[in-house]
Tab-separated table of C-alpha atoms (C1' of nucleotides) in Angstrom:
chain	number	residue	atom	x	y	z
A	1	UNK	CA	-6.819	11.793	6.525
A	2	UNK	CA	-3.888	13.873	7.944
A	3	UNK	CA	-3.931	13.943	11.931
A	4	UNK	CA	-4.195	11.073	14.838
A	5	UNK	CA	-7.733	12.634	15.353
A	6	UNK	CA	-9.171	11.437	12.221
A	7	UNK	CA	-7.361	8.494	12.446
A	8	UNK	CA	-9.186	7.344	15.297
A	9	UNK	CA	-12.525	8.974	14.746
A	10	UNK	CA	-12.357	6.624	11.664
A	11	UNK	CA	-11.249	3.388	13.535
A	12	UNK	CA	-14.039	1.173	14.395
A	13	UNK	CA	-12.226	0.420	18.012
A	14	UNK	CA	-12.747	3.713	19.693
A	15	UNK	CA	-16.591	3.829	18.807
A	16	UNK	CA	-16.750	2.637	22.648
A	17	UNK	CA	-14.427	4.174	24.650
A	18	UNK	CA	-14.585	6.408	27.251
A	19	UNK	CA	-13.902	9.789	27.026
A	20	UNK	CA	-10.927	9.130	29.045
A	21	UNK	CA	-10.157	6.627	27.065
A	22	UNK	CA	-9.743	7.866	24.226
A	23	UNK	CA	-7.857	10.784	25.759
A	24	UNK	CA	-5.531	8.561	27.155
A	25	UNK	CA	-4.809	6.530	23.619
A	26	UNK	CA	-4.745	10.005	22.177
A	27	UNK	CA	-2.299	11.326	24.430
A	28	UNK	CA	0.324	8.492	24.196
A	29	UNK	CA	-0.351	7.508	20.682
A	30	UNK	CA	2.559	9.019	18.442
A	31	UNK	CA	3.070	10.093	14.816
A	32	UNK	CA	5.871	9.253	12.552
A	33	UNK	CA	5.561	10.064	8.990
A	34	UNK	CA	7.825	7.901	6.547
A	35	UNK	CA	9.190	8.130	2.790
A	36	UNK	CA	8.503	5.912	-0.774
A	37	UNK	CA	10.324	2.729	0.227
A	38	UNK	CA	11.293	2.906	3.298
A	39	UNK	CA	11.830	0.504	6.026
A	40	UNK	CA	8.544	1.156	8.628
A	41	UNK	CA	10.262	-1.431	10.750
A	42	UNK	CA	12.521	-4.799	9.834
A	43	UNK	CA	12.348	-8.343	10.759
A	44	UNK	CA	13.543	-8.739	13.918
A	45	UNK	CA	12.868	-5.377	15.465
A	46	UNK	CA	11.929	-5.640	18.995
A	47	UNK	CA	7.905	-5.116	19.047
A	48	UNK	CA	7.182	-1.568	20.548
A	49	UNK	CA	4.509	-0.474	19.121
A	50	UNK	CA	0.564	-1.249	17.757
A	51	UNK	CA	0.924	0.855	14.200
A	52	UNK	CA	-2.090	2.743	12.595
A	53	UNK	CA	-2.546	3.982	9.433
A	54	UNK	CA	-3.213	7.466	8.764
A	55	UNK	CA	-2.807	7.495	4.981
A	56	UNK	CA	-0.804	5.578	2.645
A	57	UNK	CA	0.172	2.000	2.255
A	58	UNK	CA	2.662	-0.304	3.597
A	59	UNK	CA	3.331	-4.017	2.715
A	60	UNK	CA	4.462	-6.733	4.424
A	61	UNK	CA	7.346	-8.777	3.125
A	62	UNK	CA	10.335	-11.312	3.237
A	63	UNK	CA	13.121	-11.261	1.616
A	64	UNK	CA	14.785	-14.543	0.914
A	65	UNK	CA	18.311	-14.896	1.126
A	66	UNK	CA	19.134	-14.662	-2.742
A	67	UNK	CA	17.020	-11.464	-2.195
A	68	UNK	CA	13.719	-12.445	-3.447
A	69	UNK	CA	10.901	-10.512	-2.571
A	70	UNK	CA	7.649	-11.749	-1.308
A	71	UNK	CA	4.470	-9.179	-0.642
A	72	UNK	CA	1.797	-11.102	2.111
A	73	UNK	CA	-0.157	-8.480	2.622
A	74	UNK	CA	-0.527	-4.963	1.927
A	75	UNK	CA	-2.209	-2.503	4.860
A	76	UNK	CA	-3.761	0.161	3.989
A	77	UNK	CA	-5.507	3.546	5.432
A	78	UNK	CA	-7.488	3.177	8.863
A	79	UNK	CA	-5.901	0.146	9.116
A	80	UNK	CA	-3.955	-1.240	12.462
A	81	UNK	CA	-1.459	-3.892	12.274
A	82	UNK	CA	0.854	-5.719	14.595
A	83	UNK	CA	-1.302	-6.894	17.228
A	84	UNK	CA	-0.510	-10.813	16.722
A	85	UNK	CA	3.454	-9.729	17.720
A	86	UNK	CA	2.312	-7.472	20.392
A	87	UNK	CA	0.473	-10.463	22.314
A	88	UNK	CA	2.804	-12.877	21.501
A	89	UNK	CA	5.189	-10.565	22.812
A	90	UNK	CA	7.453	-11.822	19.930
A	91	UNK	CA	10.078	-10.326	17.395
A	92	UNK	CA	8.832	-9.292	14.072
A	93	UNK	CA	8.814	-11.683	11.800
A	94	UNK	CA	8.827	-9.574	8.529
A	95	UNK	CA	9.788	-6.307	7.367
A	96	UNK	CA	7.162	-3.697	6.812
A	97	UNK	CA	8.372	-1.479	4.051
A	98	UNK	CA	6.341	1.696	2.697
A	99	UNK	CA	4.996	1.814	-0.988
A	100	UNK	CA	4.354	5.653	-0.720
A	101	UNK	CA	4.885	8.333	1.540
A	102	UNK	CA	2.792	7.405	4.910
A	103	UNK	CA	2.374	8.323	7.592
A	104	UNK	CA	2.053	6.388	10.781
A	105	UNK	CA	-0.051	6.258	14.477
A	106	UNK	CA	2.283	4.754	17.081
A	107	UNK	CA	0.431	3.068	19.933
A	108	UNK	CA	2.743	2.105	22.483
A	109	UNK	CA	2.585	-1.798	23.698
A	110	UNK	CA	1.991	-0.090	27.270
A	111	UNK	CA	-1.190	1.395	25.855
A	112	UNK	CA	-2.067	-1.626	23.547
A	113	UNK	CA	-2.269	-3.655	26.736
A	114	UNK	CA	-3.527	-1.187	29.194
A	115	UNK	CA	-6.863	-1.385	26.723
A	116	UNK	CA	-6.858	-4.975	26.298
A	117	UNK	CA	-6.874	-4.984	30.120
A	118	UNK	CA	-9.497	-2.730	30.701
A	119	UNK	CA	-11.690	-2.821	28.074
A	120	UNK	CA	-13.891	-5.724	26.325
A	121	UNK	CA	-14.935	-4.193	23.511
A	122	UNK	CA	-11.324	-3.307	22.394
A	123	UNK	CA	-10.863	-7.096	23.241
A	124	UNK	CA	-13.666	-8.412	20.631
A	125	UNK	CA	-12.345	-5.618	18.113
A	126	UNK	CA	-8.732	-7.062	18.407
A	127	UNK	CA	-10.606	-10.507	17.998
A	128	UNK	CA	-12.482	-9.795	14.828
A	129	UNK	CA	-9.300	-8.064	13.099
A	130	UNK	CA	-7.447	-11.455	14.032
A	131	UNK	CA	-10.256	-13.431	12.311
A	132	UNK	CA	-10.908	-11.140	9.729
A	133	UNK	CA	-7.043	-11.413	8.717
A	134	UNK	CA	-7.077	-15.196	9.465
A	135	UNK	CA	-9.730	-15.663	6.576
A	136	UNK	CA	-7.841	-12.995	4.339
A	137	UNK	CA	-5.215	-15.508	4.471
A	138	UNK	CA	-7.494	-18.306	3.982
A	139	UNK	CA	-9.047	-16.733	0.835
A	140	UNK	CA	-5.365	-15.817	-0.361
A	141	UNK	CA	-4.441	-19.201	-0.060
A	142	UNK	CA	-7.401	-20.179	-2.332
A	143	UNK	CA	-6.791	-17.811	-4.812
A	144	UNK	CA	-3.351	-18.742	-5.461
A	145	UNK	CA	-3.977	-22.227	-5.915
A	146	UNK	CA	-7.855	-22.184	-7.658
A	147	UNK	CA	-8.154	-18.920	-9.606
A	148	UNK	CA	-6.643	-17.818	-13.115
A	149	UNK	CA	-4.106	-14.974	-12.844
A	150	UNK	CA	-6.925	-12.090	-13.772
A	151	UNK	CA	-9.053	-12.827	-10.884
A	152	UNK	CA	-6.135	-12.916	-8.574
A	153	UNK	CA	-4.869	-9.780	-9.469
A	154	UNK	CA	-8.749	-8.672	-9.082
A	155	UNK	CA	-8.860	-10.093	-5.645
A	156	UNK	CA	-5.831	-9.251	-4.443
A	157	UNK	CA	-6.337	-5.434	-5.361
A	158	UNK	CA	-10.059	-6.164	-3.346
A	159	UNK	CA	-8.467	-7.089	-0.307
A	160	UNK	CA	-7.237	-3.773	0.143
A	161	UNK	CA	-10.472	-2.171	0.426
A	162	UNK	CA	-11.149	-4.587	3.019
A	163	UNK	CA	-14.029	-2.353	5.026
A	164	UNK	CA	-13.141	-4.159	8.840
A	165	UNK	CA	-9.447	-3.782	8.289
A	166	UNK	CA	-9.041	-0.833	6.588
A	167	UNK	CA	-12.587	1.514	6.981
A	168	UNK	CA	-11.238	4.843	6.082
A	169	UNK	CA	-9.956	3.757	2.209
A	170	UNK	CA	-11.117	5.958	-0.716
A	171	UNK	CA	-11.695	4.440	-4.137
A	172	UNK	CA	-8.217	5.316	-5.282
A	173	UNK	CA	-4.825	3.363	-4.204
A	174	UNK	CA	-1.421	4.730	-5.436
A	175	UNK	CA	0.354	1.260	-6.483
A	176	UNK	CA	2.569	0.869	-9.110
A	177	UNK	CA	1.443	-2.410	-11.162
A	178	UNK	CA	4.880	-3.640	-9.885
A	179	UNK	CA	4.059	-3.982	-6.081
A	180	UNK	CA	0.714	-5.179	-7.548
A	181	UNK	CA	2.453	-8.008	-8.886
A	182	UNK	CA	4.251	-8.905	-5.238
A	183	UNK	CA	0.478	-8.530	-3.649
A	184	UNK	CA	-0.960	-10.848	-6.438
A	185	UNK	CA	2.043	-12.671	-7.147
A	186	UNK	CA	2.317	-12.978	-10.921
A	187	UNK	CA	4.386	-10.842	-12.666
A	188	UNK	CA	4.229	-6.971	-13.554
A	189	UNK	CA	3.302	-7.782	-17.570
A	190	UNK	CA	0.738	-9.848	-16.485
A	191	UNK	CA	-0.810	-7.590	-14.166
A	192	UNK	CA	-0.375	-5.000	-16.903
A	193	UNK	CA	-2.461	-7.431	-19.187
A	194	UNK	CA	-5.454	-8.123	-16.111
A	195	UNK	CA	-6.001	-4.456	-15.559
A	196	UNK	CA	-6.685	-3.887	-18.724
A	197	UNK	CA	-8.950	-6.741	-18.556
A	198	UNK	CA	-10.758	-5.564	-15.067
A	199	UNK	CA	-11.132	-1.988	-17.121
A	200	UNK	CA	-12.543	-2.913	-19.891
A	201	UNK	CA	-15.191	-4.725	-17.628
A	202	UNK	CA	-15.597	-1.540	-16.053
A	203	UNK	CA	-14.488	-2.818	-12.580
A	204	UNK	CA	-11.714	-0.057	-12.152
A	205	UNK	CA	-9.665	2.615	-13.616
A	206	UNK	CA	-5.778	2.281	-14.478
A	207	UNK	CA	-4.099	5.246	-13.875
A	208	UNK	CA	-0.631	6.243	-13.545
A	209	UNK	CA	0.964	4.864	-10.546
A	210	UNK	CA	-2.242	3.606	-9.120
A	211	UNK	CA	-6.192	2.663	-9.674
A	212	UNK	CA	-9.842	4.161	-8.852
A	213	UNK	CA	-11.646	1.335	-8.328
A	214	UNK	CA	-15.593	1.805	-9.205
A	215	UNK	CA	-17.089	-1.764	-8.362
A	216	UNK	CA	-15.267	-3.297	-5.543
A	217	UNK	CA	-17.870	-6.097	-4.986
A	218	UNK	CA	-17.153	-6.999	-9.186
A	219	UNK	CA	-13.488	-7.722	-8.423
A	220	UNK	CA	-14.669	-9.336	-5.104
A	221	UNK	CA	-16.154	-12.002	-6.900
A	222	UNK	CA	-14.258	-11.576	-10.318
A	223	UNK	CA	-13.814	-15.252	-11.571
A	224	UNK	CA	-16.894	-16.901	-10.284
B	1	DT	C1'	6.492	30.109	-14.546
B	2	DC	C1'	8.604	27.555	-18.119
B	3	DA	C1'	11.940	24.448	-20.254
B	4	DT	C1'	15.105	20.737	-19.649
B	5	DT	C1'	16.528	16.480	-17.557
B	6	DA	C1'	16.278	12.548	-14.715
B	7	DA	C1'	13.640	8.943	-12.632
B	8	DA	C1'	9.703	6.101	-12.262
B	9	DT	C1'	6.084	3.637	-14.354
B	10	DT	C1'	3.704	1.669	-18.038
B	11	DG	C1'	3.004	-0.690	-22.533
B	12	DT	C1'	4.888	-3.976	-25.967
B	13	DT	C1'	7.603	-7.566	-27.813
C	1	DA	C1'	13.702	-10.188	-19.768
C	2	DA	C1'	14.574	-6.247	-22.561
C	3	DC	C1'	13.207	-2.118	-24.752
C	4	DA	C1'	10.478	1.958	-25.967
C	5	DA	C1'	6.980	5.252	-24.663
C	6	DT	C1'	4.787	7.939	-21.277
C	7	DT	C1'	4.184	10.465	-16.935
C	8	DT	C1'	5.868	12.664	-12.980
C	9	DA	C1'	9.312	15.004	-10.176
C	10	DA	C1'	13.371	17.839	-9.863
C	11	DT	C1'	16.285	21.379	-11.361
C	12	DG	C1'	17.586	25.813	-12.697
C	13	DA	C1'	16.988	29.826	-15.501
DNA sequence: TCATTAAATTGTT
DNA sequence: AACAATTTAATGA
């Protein structure tokens, strides 16, 4: 994916607008391409914007004040993020940092609520994203606690492909075995050590700075 | 285009 | 956590 078009010909939300509609959101819906490891925005920012994205990956993190890194939650392409800040009307409360070059849809809050106001079936998508995230969480709660480090690097690397959040992925995701680490929270040798594991069991394919996955429903369930 | 070097990532201990 | 090996990206002829 490379424009705002396919961007939102590949988001499940605009399925029902209106022509206008979706010439409206396409009109005042910006781009903003960003570099390996940079800052998309930082705890704390003012909210401004409902962010799409077009291709790449960004993750969601803290960083404590020793400087410890945490990963929550990585979003990846033809996914939308942001909307629990928007209606809150809050400050962000984590950074959003870029794990590859990406680039960005910028819906203005103006917009974001203009659709929420007029539309219901924008409403109902915003509310299944909100649940589907709210039982991402759930399950990444569970995994942390019940599952052995293989299956939560498995699952954690499954979440990505998640088809409501993120519909326009393709089997591969550039990822160093690092940030998979953050995402799965163990560290990098022992995510070295599970993808060999998921390969051999013919779940995915390690390759250099990132994976082909061939059976995402396998490392769905991996560890049941 | 090719060779060299630096940087990033991976594999092993 | 440290080190070596491998791959990619960058540089300059």
């Amino acid at each position: 994916m490379k424009t705002l078009t396919e961007l939102l010909e590949a988001s499940l939300w605009t399925k029902t607008l209106s022509r206008e509609q979706r010439d409206r959101v396409e009109a005042e819906t910006s781009l903003k391409d960003v570099a390996a490891g940079a800052f998309v925005c930082r705890k704390g920012d003012p909210v401004e914007n409902w962010i799409g994205i077009v291709h790449g990956l960004v993750k969601m993190t803290s960083v404590s004040p020793e400087g410890k890194t945490t990963t929550f939650l990585g979003v990846a392409g033809g996914g939308w993020f942001g909307e629990g800040s928007l209606i809150k009307d809050q400050a962000r409360k984590y950074d959003i940092v870029a794990l590859g070059p990406t680039r960005l849809a910028l819906m203005p809050k103006a917009t974001f609520d203009w659709l929420l106001d007029t539309d219901i079936a924008f409403n109902r998508f915003v509310i299944a994203q909100l649940n589907e995230r709210l039982a991402q969480f759930i399950a990444m709660v569970e995994i942390q606690r019940l599952l052995e480090p293989d299956a939560r690097v498995a699952r954690s690397i499954a979440a990505l492909f998640n088809p409501v959040l993120y519909p326009a992925m393709g089997p591969d995701v550039q990822i160093s075995q690092e940030e998979i680490g953050y995402l799965a929270g163990v560290s990098r040798q022992r995510v070295n050590q599970a993808l060999r594991v998921l390969e051999n069991a013919g779940l995915l394919k390690v390759e250099y700075g990132g994976l082909r996955i061939h059976d995402l429903e396998g490392l769905r369930s991996y560890g049941t």
